[in-house]
Amino acid sequence: MTERNDASGEHPAPEVLADLTEGLLSDVEAQGVRSHAAGCPECSAMLDALGEVRALLAAQPDPGPMPAEVAADLDAALATAAADAADSRAALPRALVGTYAEPVPVELAASPPATDLGDLSARRRRRTRWVRHSLQVAAAVVVLGTAGTVAVTGLNGAGLTGGGAESADAGKASSSGPGPGAGAGAGAGGDVAAREKSTLDRTDVRRAAAVPLTASPRDYDRDSLPEAAAKPYRGGDKVTTSSPKGPLRNPASLASCLAALGIEDAKVTVEFATFEGERAAIIYARSPGVARVLAVRPTCSADDPGVLARSVVPR
Amino acid sequence: MSDGDAELTDAGLPDAEPSDAEPSDAELLRRHGVGDPEAFGTLVRRHRDRLWSVAMRTLGDPEEAADAVQDALVSALRATAAGAGDAARFRGQAAVTTWLHRVVVNACLDRVRRRKARPTGPLPEGEHRVPIAPDRYGASETALVVRNALATLPPEQRAALVLVDMQGWSVDEAAAVLGVAPGTVKSRCARGRAKLLPLVAALRNADGDIGVEPESARAGDAHRQLSRPQATGQQGGGEAK
């Protein structure tokens, strides 16, 4: 790339010739390289060879249709996931739909990257089993900690109703002022459910604590939300402990809110702004293939997510 | 597969808007978004062969390709499922195809990068000739050499070449799949092809036609020898576009 292009001088680098074929050079550069190549058999040959690379790649046989066993496996996984999604929707009261939490795929948990690729398919099978299991117990939250431990909390029984009532109180408490760690749902009823709940929260809270928070003077509405999903606003001010933006600034409250919204396996950022004139938290959740954005009340909690609007766009 | 009806003749899109009998891709995705348990599976069956091709060409390993495709599509299913939010918005048929490819390509690239991060990962630069065992592969030796050469490219360049040169996507389509500007796709393709130049020389060399050292393909004195018309049986003229 650093080589000179004039006909009498050195040959342009292969990269420069490749750029020429893609029209990436400026007019002046392209002119220079072309006039050099016109009188230089070596560079003409190099251009031919670049064309040959293309032809060689194009001539490679198609890997063929997806093998039957791979296709069957895929069908089964999708059917299970679809049934899981549909089932969770049907099994839970309407108001709780958003609180159903899916098993966290191992590679999406806050754990170091996989080191043994040979183990991946085994993990996939295991994960599929979990999905089926959670299907059987109707509404269970399965959370995989970084150490690989699994905590299961009943959602339909005391775990949910008790926890829900708890967090309603906690939500009120923290919305009346920036309560200390009183995070919604963090301190449950002193029984087994509470212990499990706190296990569940530790991971979630740790993750929530890492969520970037910003504040902006922007006002969103139903039309601007999809745009925001596609392109999160980055101009906000960093939120500090001194800026009173409500309980969601507290990682425990935020974790509770995110769980209520079913946001588990996404890259999350929160912007404190307004939605149609009302104070709101704009939650951006980007996961593979999809960007979600939700406008929620600042009091969003497990008990009442307070969703004002949401939008999903492909990415 | 249930891919496209016979009556579809739209030249540009392999999956042009299907007839009344067949719901469109966007319609299937919409149905999935309101809780139809079959819709997403039907959608995937339409596209899975091409998604498989992309994954195989990007990863080069059936086991990994199968995992990447499955993980990507299950995530995509969940993210667009009822309860996950409003149904994702797609501006028509092509957008769904693009999105499915994007999801799978991203999953493949994640795997490539993760593999690269491992200490035993393939060596960077200069390792253009991964050892191969020709007799075990017989006729597909060239394919194997090409696959190994592709594996030495940075993932972004590899993905661009897989989409544009191998799968035949236009630069603009590939840009949409990869989520980058068309100029970036062109640049990645150009750089990737330049890196693969020794491959052409190596294959000619293997044919015994021309005594070109693969390493010297970049040096000026090797240019002349490269000028000989194709010697590998691969057709030239790929520049035509």
Coordinates of C-alpha atoms in Angstrom, one line a residue:
Chain A
M1 CA 0.0 0.0 0.0
T2 CA 2.9 2.3 0.5
E3 CA 4.4 1.5 -2.8
R4 CA 4.4 4.1 -5.6
N5 CA 2.1 3.7 -8.5
D6 CA 3.8 5.4 -11.4
A7 CA 4.5 3.3 -14.4
S8 CA 8.2 3.7 -14.2
G9 CA 8.4 3.1 -10.4
E10 CA 7.7 0.1 -8.2
H11 CA 4.6 -2.1 -8.5
P12 CA 1.5 -1.2 -6.6
A13 CA 0.9 -3.7 -3.7
P14 CA -1.6 -6.4 -4.3
E15 CA -3.9 -4.7 -1.9
V16 CA -3.9 -1.6 -4.0
L17 CA -4.7 -3.6 -7.1
A18 CA -7.5 -5.3 -5.2
D19 CA -8.8 -1.9 -4.1
L20 CA -8.7 -0.8 -7.8
T21 CA -10.9 -3.7 -8.8
E22 CA -13.5 -2.7 -6.2
G23 CA -13.4 1.0 -7.2
L24 CA -12.0 2.0 -3.8
L25 CA -9.2 4.2 -5.1
S26 CA -9.5 7.9 -5.7
D27 CA -9.7 9.0 -9.3
V28 CA -6.1 10.1 -9.3
E29 CA -4.8 7.0 -7.6
A30 CA -6.9 4.7 -9.9
Q31 CA -5.6 6.6 -12.9
G32 CA -2.0 6.1 -11.8
V33 CA -2.4 2.4 -11.0
R34 CA -4.3 1.7 -14.2
S35 CA -1.7 3.4 -16.4
H36 CA 1.0 1.5 -14.6
A37 CA -0.8 -1.8 -15.0
A38 CA -1.4 -1.2 -18.7
G39 CA 2.3 -1.2 -19.3
C40 CA 3.2 -3.8 -16.7
P41 CA 2.7 -7.5 -17.5
E42 CA 3.3 -8.4 -13.9
C43 CA 0.6 -6.1 -12.5
S44 CA -1.8 -7.2 -15.3
A45 CA -1.1 -10.7 -14.2
M46 CA -1.8 -9.8 -10.6
L47 CA -5.1 -8.3 -11.6
D48 CA -5.9 -11.5 -13.5
A49 CA -5.0 -13.5 -10.4
L50 CA -7.3 -11.4 -8.3
G51 CA -10.1 -12.3 -10.7
E52 CA -9.1 -15.9 -10.4
V53 CA -9.4 -15.8 -6.6
R54 CA -13.0 -14.6 -7.1
A55 CA -13.7 -17.3 -9.7
L56 CA -12.1 -19.9 -7.5
L57 CA -14.3 -19.0 -4.5
A58 CA -17.4 -18.8 -6.8
A59 CA -16.6 -22.3 -8.1
Q60 CA -16.5 -24.0 -4.8
P61 CA -19.2 -26.6 -4.5
D62 CA -22.2 -25.6 -2.3
P63 CA -22.0 -27.4 1.1
G64 CA -25.3 -28.8 0.0
P65 CA -28.7 -28.9 1.7
M66 CA -28.6 -29.0 5.5
P67 CA -28.1 -32.6 6.5
A68 CA -31.3 -34.4 7.6
E69 CA -30.1 -35.0 11.1
V70 CA -29.1 -31.4 11.5
A71 CA -32.4 -30.2 10.1
A72 CA -34.3 -32.6 12.4
D73 CA -32.3 -31.4 15.4
L74 CA -33.0 -27.7 14.5
D75 CA -36.7 -28.4 13.9
A76 CA -36.9 -30.0 17.4
A77 CA -35.1 -27.2 19.1
L78 CA -37.3 -24.6 17.4
A79 CA -40.5 -26.5 18.2
T80 CA -39.4 -26.7 21.8
A81 CA -38.6 -23.1 22.0
A82 CA -41.8 -22.1 20.3
A83 CA -43.9 -24.3 22.5
D84 CA -42.0 -22.9 25.5
A85 CA -42.8 -19.3 24.5
A86 CA -46.4 -20.1 23.7
D87 CA -46.8 -22.1 26.9
S88 CA -45.4 -19.5 29.1
R89 CA -47.8 -17.0 27.6
A90 CA -50.8 -19.2 28.1
A91 CA -49.9 -20.6 31.5
L92 CA -49.4 -17.3 33.2
P93 CA -52.0 -14.7 34.0
R94 CA -51.8 -11.9 31.5
A95 CA -50.3 -9.4 33.8
L96 CA -47.4 -11.8 34.6
V97 CA -46.5 -12.7 31.0
G98 CA -43.6 -10.3 31.1
T99 CA -42.2 -11.8 34.3
Y100 CA -41.6 -15.3 32.8
A101 CA -37.9 -15.8 32.6
E102 CA -36.3 -18.2 30.2
P103 CA -33.3 -20.2 31.0
V104 CA -30.2 -18.2 30.4
P105 CA -28.1 -19.7 27.7
V106 CA -24.7 -20.5 29.0
E107 CA -22.8 -18.5 26.6
L108 CA -24.9 -15.4 27.3
A109 CA -24.4 -15.5 31.0
A110 CA -21.7 -13.3 32.4
S111 CA -19.1 -16.0 32.2
P112 CA -15.8 -16.1 30.4
P113 CA -15.9 -17.3 26.8
A114 CA -16.2 -21.0 26.3
T115 CA -12.8 -22.6 26.2
D116 CA -13.8 -26.1 25.0
L117 CA -15.6 -26.0 21.8
G118 CA -16.1 -29.7 21.8
D119 CA -18.4 -29.2 24.8
L120 CA -20.7 -26.9 23.0
S121 CA -23.1 -29.3 21.6
A122 CA -23.3 -31.1 24.9
R123 CA -24.2 -27.9 26.5
R124 CA -26.8 -27.3 23.9
R125 CA -28.4 -30.6 24.6
R126 CA -28.3 -29.8 28.3
R127 CA -29.8 -26.5 27.7
T128 CA -32.6 -28.0 25.6
R129 CA -33.3 -30.3 28.5
W130 CA -33.6 -27.4 30.8
V131 CA -36.0 -25.8 28.4
R132 CA -38.2 -28.9 28.5
H133 CA -37.9 -29.2 32.2
S134 CA -39.0 -25.6 32.8
L135 CA -41.9 -26.4 30.4
Q136 CA -43.0 -29.3 32.7
V137 CA -42.9 -27.3 35.9
A138 CA -44.9 -24.7 34.0
A139 CA -43.4 -21.5 35.3
A140 CA -40.0 -21.8 36.9
V141 CA -37.2 -19.4 36.7
V142 CA -33.9 -21.1 36.0
V143 CA -30.9 -19.0 36.4
L144 CA -27.5 -20.2 35.7
G145 CA -24.8 -18.6 37.8
T146 CA -21.3 -17.9 36.6
A147 CA -20.1 -20.9 38.5
G148 CA -22.5 -23.1 36.7
T149 CA -24.9 -23.5 39.7
V150 CA -28.5 -23.6 39.0
A151 CA -31.1 -22.0 41.1
V152 CA -34.8 -22.7 40.6
T153 CA -37.5 -20.6 41.9
G154 CA -41.2 -21.4 41.6
L155 CA -43.0 -18.5 39.9
N156 CA -46.5 -19.7 40.1
G157 CA -46.7 -20.5 43.8
A158 CA -45.7 -18.6 46.8
G159 CA -42.5 -17.5 45.2
L160 CA -44.3 -15.2 42.8
T161 CA -47.2 -14.0 44.8
G162 CA -45.2 -13.5 47.9
G163 CA -42.3 -12.0 46.1
G164 CA -44.7 -9.8 44.1
A165 CA -46.3 -8.4 47.1
E166 CA -42.9 -7.8 48.7
S167 CA -41.6 -6.0 45.7
A168 CA -44.7 -3.9 45.5
D169 CA -43.9 -2.5 48.9
A170 CA -40.3 -2.3 48.1
G171 CA -41.2 -0.5 44.9
K172 CA -43.2 2.1 46.8
A173 CA -40.6 2.5 49.4
S174 CA -37.9 3.1 46.9
S175 CA -40.0 5.3 44.7
S176 CA -40.6 7.7 47.6
G177 CA -36.9 8.2 47.8
P178 CA -33.6 6.7 46.8
G179 CA -33.9 3.9 49.4
P180 CA -30.7 2.1 50.2
G181 CA -30.4 -1.3 48.5
A182 CA -34.1 -1.9 49.4
G183 CA -34.3 -3.2 45.8
A184 CA -37.6 -4.6 44.8
G185 CA -37.8 -8.2 45.5
A186 CA -34.5 -8.4 47.2
G187 CA -35.7 -9.0 50.7
A188 CA -38.5 -11.6 50.5
G189 CA -40.4 -13.5 53.1
G190 CA -37.7 -15.2 55.1
D191 CA -38.5 -18.7 53.8
V192 CA -37.0 -21.0 51.2
A193 CA -38.3 -18.9 48.4
A194 CA -36.5 -15.9 49.9
R195 CA -33.2 -17.7 49.9
E196 CA -33.6 -18.8 46.4
K197 CA -34.8 -15.4 45.4
S198 CA -31.6 -13.8 46.8
T199 CA -29.5 -16.4 44.9
L200 CA -31.3 -15.4 41.8
D201 CA -30.8 -11.7 42.5
R202 CA -27.1 -11.8 43.1
T203 CA -26.3 -12.6 39.5
D204 CA -29.0 -10.3 38.1
V205 CA -28.0 -7.5 40.4
R206 CA -24.4 -7.8 39.5
R207 CA -25.4 -7.6 35.8
A208 CA -27.7 -4.7 36.5
A209 CA -24.9 -2.8 38.3
A210 CA -22.9 -2.9 35.1
V211 CA -25.7 -1.4 33.0
P212 CA -24.7 2.1 31.7
L213 CA -27.1 4.8 32.8
T214 CA -27.6 8.1 31.2
A215 CA -29.9 11.0 31.5
S216 CA -31.2 13.1 28.7
P217 CA -33.7 15.9 28.2
R218 CA -35.3 14.0 25.3
D219 CA -38.9 13.2 25.0
Y220 CA -40.0 10.0 23.2
D221 CA -43.3 9.0 21.8
R222 CA -44.7 6.0 20.0
D223 CA -43.3 7.1 16.7
S224 CA -39.8 7.9 17.8
L225 CA -39.3 4.8 19.9
P226 CA -38.6 2.4 17.0
E227 CA -36.0 4.8 15.7
A228 CA -34.5 4.9 19.1
A229 CA -34.4 1.1 19.1
A230 CA -32.5 1.0 15.9
K231 CA -30.1 3.7 17.1
P232 CA -29.8 4.3 20.8
Y233 CA -29.3 7.9 21.9
R234 CA -25.7 8.3 23.0
G235 CA -25.7 12.0 23.9
G236 CA -27.0 11.6 27.4
D237 CA -25.2 12.7 30.5
K238 CA -23.7 10.1 32.7
V239 CA -25.9 9.5 35.7
T240 CA -24.2 9.9 39.0
T241 CA -25.5 9.2 42.5
S242 CA -26.3 12.8 42.9
S243 CA -28.8 12.9 40.0
P244 CA -32.1 11.9 41.5
K245 CA -33.6 9.8 38.7
G246 CA -35.6 7.3 40.7
P247 CA -35.2 3.8 42.0
L248 CA -34.0 2.3 38.8
R249 CA -30.6 3.8 39.5
N250 CA -30.4 1.2 42.2
P251 CA -29.0 -2.0 40.7
A252 CA -31.4 -4.2 42.7
S253 CA -34.4 -2.3 41.5
L254 CA -33.1 -2.3 37.9
A255 CA -32.5 -6.1 38.1
S256 CA -36.0 -6.6 39.3
C257 CA -37.4 -4.4 36.5
L258 CA -35.3 -6.1 33.8
A259 CA -36.5 -9.5 35.1
A260 CA -40.1 -8.3 34.9
L261 CA -39.6 -7.2 31.4
G262 CA -38.1 -10.6 30.4
I263 CA -34.8 -9.0 29.5
E264 CA -32.1 -11.6 30.2
D265 CA -29.7 -12.1 27.5
A266 CA -29.2 -8.7 26.0
K267 CA -26.9 -5.8 26.1
V268 CA -28.8 -3.2 28.2
T269 CA -28.5 0.5 28.5
V270 CA -30.9 2.8 30.3
E271 CA -31.6 6.4 29.4
F272 CA -33.6 8.5 31.9
A273 CA -35.8 10.8 29.8
T274 CA -39.5 11.4 29.2
F275 CA -42.1 9.5 27.3
E276 CA -45.0 11.7 26.0
G277 CA -44.2 14.2 28.6
E278 CA -44.0 11.7 31.5
R279 CA -40.8 10.8 33.3
A280 CA -39.7 7.5 32.0
A281 CA -36.7 5.2 31.8
I282 CA -35.9 4.2 28.2
I283 CA -34.5 0.7 28.3
Y284 CA -32.5 -0.5 25.3
A285 CA -31.9 -4.2 25.1
R286 CA -29.8 -5.4 22.2
S287 CA -29.6 -9.1 21.5
P288 CA -28.5 -11.1 18.5
G289 CA -30.6 -10.0 15.6
V290 CA -33.0 -7.9 17.5
A291 CA -33.0 -4.5 19.3
R292 CA -35.7 -3.9 21.8
V293 CA -36.5 -0.6 23.4
L294 CA -39.0 -0.1 26.2
A295 CA -40.3 3.0 27.8
V296 CA -41.2 2.2 31.4
R297 CA -42.2 4.2 34.4
P298 CA -39.4 5.1 36.8
T299 CA -41.1 2.8 39.3
C300 CA -40.7 -0.3 37.1
S301 CA -40.4 -3.4 39.3
A302 CA -41.2 -7.1 39.3
D303 CA -44.7 -6.4 40.6
D304 CA -45.5 -3.7 38.1
P305 CA -43.2 -3.2 35.1
G306 CA -45.1 -0.1 34.2
V307 CA -44.5 -0.4 30.5
L308 CA -45.5 2.7 28.6
A309 CA -44.5 1.5 25.2
R310 CA -42.2 -0.9 23.5
S311 CA -40.7 -1.6 20.1
V312 CA -38.7 -4.3 18.5
V313 CA -36.6 -3.8 15.4
P314 CA -34.4 -6.3 13.6
R315 CA -30.7 -5.5 13.6
Chain B
M1 CA -37.3 -27.9 1.1
S2 CA -40.5 -25.9 0.8
D3 CA -38.4 -23.3 -0.8
G4 CA -40.3 -20.9 -3.1
D5 CA -43.0 -21.9 -5.5
A6 CA -42.3 -22.8 -9.1
E7 CA -44.2 -19.8 -10.3
L8 CA -41.9 -17.4 -8.7
T9 CA -39.9 -15.7 -11.3
D10 CA -38.6 -12.6 -9.6
A11 CA -35.0 -12.4 -10.8
G12 CA -33.6 -10.4 -8.0
L13 CA -34.9 -12.3 -5.0
P14 CA -34.7 -16.0 -4.6
D15 CA -37.7 -15.7 -2.2
A16 CA -39.9 -13.2 -3.9
E17 CA -43.4 -12.7 -2.5
P18 CA -45.1 -16.1 -2.5
S19 CA -48.5 -16.7 -3.9
D20 CA -51.7 -16.5 -1.9
A21 CA -51.4 -20.1 -0.8
E22 CA -48.1 -19.6 0.8
P23 CA -47.7 -16.9 3.5
S24 CA -44.9 -14.5 3.0
D25 CA -41.8 -14.5 5.2
A26 CA -43.0 -11.3 6.8
E27 CA -46.4 -12.8 7.4
L28 CA -44.9 -15.9 9.0
L29 CA -42.9 -13.7 11.3
R30 CA -46.0 -11.7 12.2
R31 CA -47.8 -14.9 13.0
H32 CA -45.0 -16.1 15.1
G33 CA -45.1 -12.7 17.0
V34 CA -48.7 -13.3 18.0
G35 CA -48.1 -16.8 19.2
D36 CA -48.4 -19.2 16.2
P37 CA -46.1 -22.1 17.3
E38 CA -45.6 -23.3 13.7
A39 CA -44.8 -20.1 12.0
F40 CA -41.1 -19.7 12.9
G41 CA -40.3 -23.3 12.0
T42 CA -41.9 -22.9 8.6
L43 CA -40.0 -19.7 8.0
V44 CA -36.7 -21.4 8.9
R45 CA -37.4 -24.4 6.7
R46 CA -37.6 -22.1 3.8
H47 CA -34.2 -20.7 4.4
R48 CA -32.2 -23.3 6.2
D49 CA -30.3 -24.6 3.3
R50 CA -28.8 -21.3 2.4
L51 CA -28.2 -20.5 6.1
W52 CA -26.4 -23.8 6.3
S53 CA -24.2 -23.0 3.4
V54 CA -23.2 -19.7 4.9
A55 CA -22.5 -21.3 8.3
M56 CA -20.5 -24.1 6.7
R57 CA -18.5 -21.8 4.6
T58 CA -17.8 -19.4 7.4
L59 CA -16.9 -22.1 10.0
G60 CA -15.8 -25.0 7.9
D61 CA -17.0 -27.5 10.4
P62 CA -20.4 -29.3 10.3
E63 CA -20.7 -29.6 14.1
E64 CA -19.9 -26.0 14.7
A65 CA -22.1 -24.9 11.8
A66 CA -25.0 -26.9 13.2
D67 CA -24.5 -25.3 16.7
A68 CA -24.2 -21.8 15.3
V69 CA -27.3 -22.1 13.2
Q70 CA -29.3 -23.6 16.0
D71 CA -28.2 -21.2 18.6
A72 CA -28.8 -18.2 16.4
L73 CA -32.3 -19.3 15.3
V74 CA -33.5 -20.2 18.7
S75 CA -32.3 -16.8 20.0
A76 CA -34.1 -15.2 17.1
L77 CA -37.2 -17.1 17.8
R78 CA -37.3 -16.1 21.4
A79 CA -36.4 -12.5 20.7
T80 CA -39.4 -12.1 18.3
A81 CA -41.8 -14.4 20.2
A82 CA -45.1 -13.2 21.6
G83 CA -44.5 -11.4 24.9
A84 CA -41.1 -10.3 23.9
G85 CA -42.5 -7.1 22.5
D86 CA -44.3 -6.0 19.4
A87 CA -43.7 -8.1 16.4
A88 CA -40.5 -7.0 14.8
R89 CA -41.0 -4.8 11.9
F90 CA -39.7 -5.8 8.5
R91 CA -39.9 -3.9 5.4
G92 CA -40.9 -6.8 3.2
Q93 CA -39.6 -10.1 2.1
A94 CA -36.0 -9.3 1.5
A95 CA -35.6 -7.8 4.9
V96 CA -36.5 -11.2 6.6
T97 CA -34.0 -13.0 4.5
T98 CA -31.4 -10.5 5.3
W99 CA -32.2 -10.6 9.0
L100 CA -32.0 -14.4 9.2
H101 CA -28.7 -14.3 7.5
R102 CA -27.5 -11.6 9.8
V103 CA -28.4 -13.6 12.8
V104 CA -26.6 -16.7 11.6
V105 CA -23.6 -14.8 10.3
N106 CA -23.2 -13.0 13.6
A107 CA -23.4 -16.3 15.5
C108 CA -20.7 -17.7 13.2
L109 CA -18.4 -14.7 13.6
D110 CA -18.8 -14.9 17.4
R111 CA -17.7 -18.5 17.2
V112 CA -14.7 -17.7 15.0
R113 CA -13.6 -14.9 17.3
R114 CA -14.0 -17.1 20.4
R115 CA -12.0 -19.8 18.7
K116 CA -9.3 -17.2 17.8
A117 CA -9.1 -16.2 21.4
R118 CA -8.1 -19.7 22.4
P119 CA -4.4 -20.3 22.7
T120 CA -4.6 -23.2 20.2
G121 CA -6.4 -21.1 17.6
P122 CA -5.1 -20.9 14.1
L123 CA -2.0 -18.8 13.6
P124 CA -2.5 -15.3 12.1
E125 CA -0.5 -13.9 9.2
G126 CA 1.8 -16.0 7.2
E127 CA 0.1 -19.3 7.9
H128 CA -1.5 -19.6 4.5
R129 CA -0.8 -23.3 4.1
V130 CA -2.5 -25.2 6.8
P131 CA -1.3 -28.8 6.6
I132 CA -3.6 -31.0 4.7
A133 CA -3.8 -34.7 3.9
P134 CA -4.5 -34.8 0.2
D135 CA -5.1 -38.5 -0.3
R136 CA -7.7 -38.7 2.3
Y137 CA -9.8 -36.1 0.5
G138 CA -9.1 -37.0 -3.1
A139 CA -11.3 -34.9 -5.4
S140 CA -12.2 -32.3 -2.8
E141 CA -8.5 -31.4 -2.2
T142 CA -9.0 -28.1 -3.8
A143 CA -12.0 -27.4 -1.7
L144 CA -10.1 -28.2 1.4
V145 CA -7.2 -26.0 0.4
V146 CA -9.7 -23.2 -0.2
R147 CA -11.4 -23.8 3.1
N148 CA -8.1 -23.7 5.0
A149 CA -7.0 -20.6 3.2
L150 CA -10.3 -18.9 4.1
A151 CA -9.8 -19.9 7.7
T152 CA -6.7 -17.8 7.8
L153 CA -8.5 -14.6 7.0
P154 CA -9.8 -12.2 9.6
P155 CA -13.4 -13.2 10.3
E156 CA -14.8 -10.0 8.8
Q157 CA -13.0 -10.5 5.5
R158 CA -14.0 -14.1 5.5
A159 CA -17.7 -13.3 6.0
A160 CA -17.6 -10.7 3.2
L161 CA -16.1 -13.1 0.8
V162 CA -18.4 -15.9 1.8
L163 CA -21.5 -13.7 1.1
V164 CA -20.3 -11.9 -2.0
D165 CA -18.0 -14.3 -3.8
M166 CA -19.3 -17.6 -2.7
Q167 CA -23.0 -17.1 -2.0
G168 CA -23.4 -14.5 -4.8
W169 CA -25.0 -11.8 -2.7
S170 CA -24.6 -8.2 -4.0
V171 CA -22.4 -5.8 -2.2
D172 CA -25.4 -3.9 -0.9
E173 CA -27.1 -7.1 0.3
A174 CA -24.0 -8.2 2.0
A175 CA -23.7 -4.8 3.6
A176 CA -27.2 -5.1 5.0
V177 CA -26.4 -8.6 6.4
L178 CA -23.2 -7.5 8.0
G179 CA -24.5 -4.2 9.2
V180 CA -21.8 -2.2 7.6
A181 CA -21.5 0.3 4.7
P182 CA -21.2 -1.1 1.2
G183 CA -17.8 0.5 0.9
T184 CA -16.7 -1.5 3.9
V185 CA -17.8 -4.7 2.3
K186 CA -15.9 -3.9 -0.9
S187 CA -12.8 -3.1 1.1
R188 CA -13.1 -6.4 3.1
C189 CA -13.5 -8.3 -0.1
A190 CA -10.6 -6.6 -1.7
R191 CA -8.3 -7.2 1.2
G192 CA -9.5 -10.8 1.6
R193 CA -8.8 -11.6 -2.1
A194 CA -5.4 -10.0 -1.9
K195 CA -4.6 -12.3 1.0
L196 CA -5.8 -15.2 -1.0
L197 CA -3.5 -14.6 -3.9
P198 CA -0.9 -17.1 -2.7
L199 CA -3.7 -19.6 -2.8
V200 CA -4.1 -19.3 -6.5
A201 CA -0.3 -19.7 -6.9
A202 CA -0.3 -22.7 -4.5
L203 CA -3.0 -24.5 -6.4
R204 CA -1.2 -23.9 -9.7
N205 CA 1.9 -25.1 -8.1
A206 CA 0.1 -28.3 -6.9
D207 CA -1.0 -28.9 -10.4
G208 CA 2.7 -28.9 -11.4
D209 CA 2.0 -26.5 -14.2
I210 CA 3.9 -23.6 -13.1
G211 CA 6.7 -23.4 -10.6
V212 CA 5.4 -20.5 -8.5
E213 CA 6.4 -20.4 -4.9
P214 CA 3.2 -19.4 -3.0
E215 CA 5.2 -17.0 -0.8
S216 CA 6.5 -15.1 -3.7
A217 CA 3.2 -14.3 -5.2
R218 CA 3.4 -10.9 -3.6
A219 CA 6.9 -10.2 -4.9
G220 CA 7.4 -8.5 -8.2
D221 CA 9.3 -11.2 -9.9
A222 CA 6.5 -13.6 -9.5
H223 CA 4.0 -11.5 -11.4
R224 CA 5.1 -12.7 -14.7
Q225 CA 4.5 -16.3 -14.0
L226 CA 1.1 -15.6 -12.6
S227 CA 0.1 -14.1 -15.9
R228 CA -0.3 -17.6 -17.5
P229 CA -4.0 -18.3 -18.0
Q230 CA -5.6 -20.4 -15.3
A231 CA -4.0 -23.7 -14.7
T232 CA -6.2 -25.2 -12.1
G233 CA -9.2 -26.0 -14.1
Q234 CA -11.0 -23.2 -12.3
Q235 CA -12.5 -20.8 -14.8
G236 CA -11.1 -17.3 -15.0
G237 CA -13.1 -14.3 -15.8
G238 CA -14.5 -13.8 -12.3
E239 CA -13.9 -10.1 -12.7
A240 CA -16.9 -9.8 -14.9
K241 CA -19.7 -8.4 -12.8

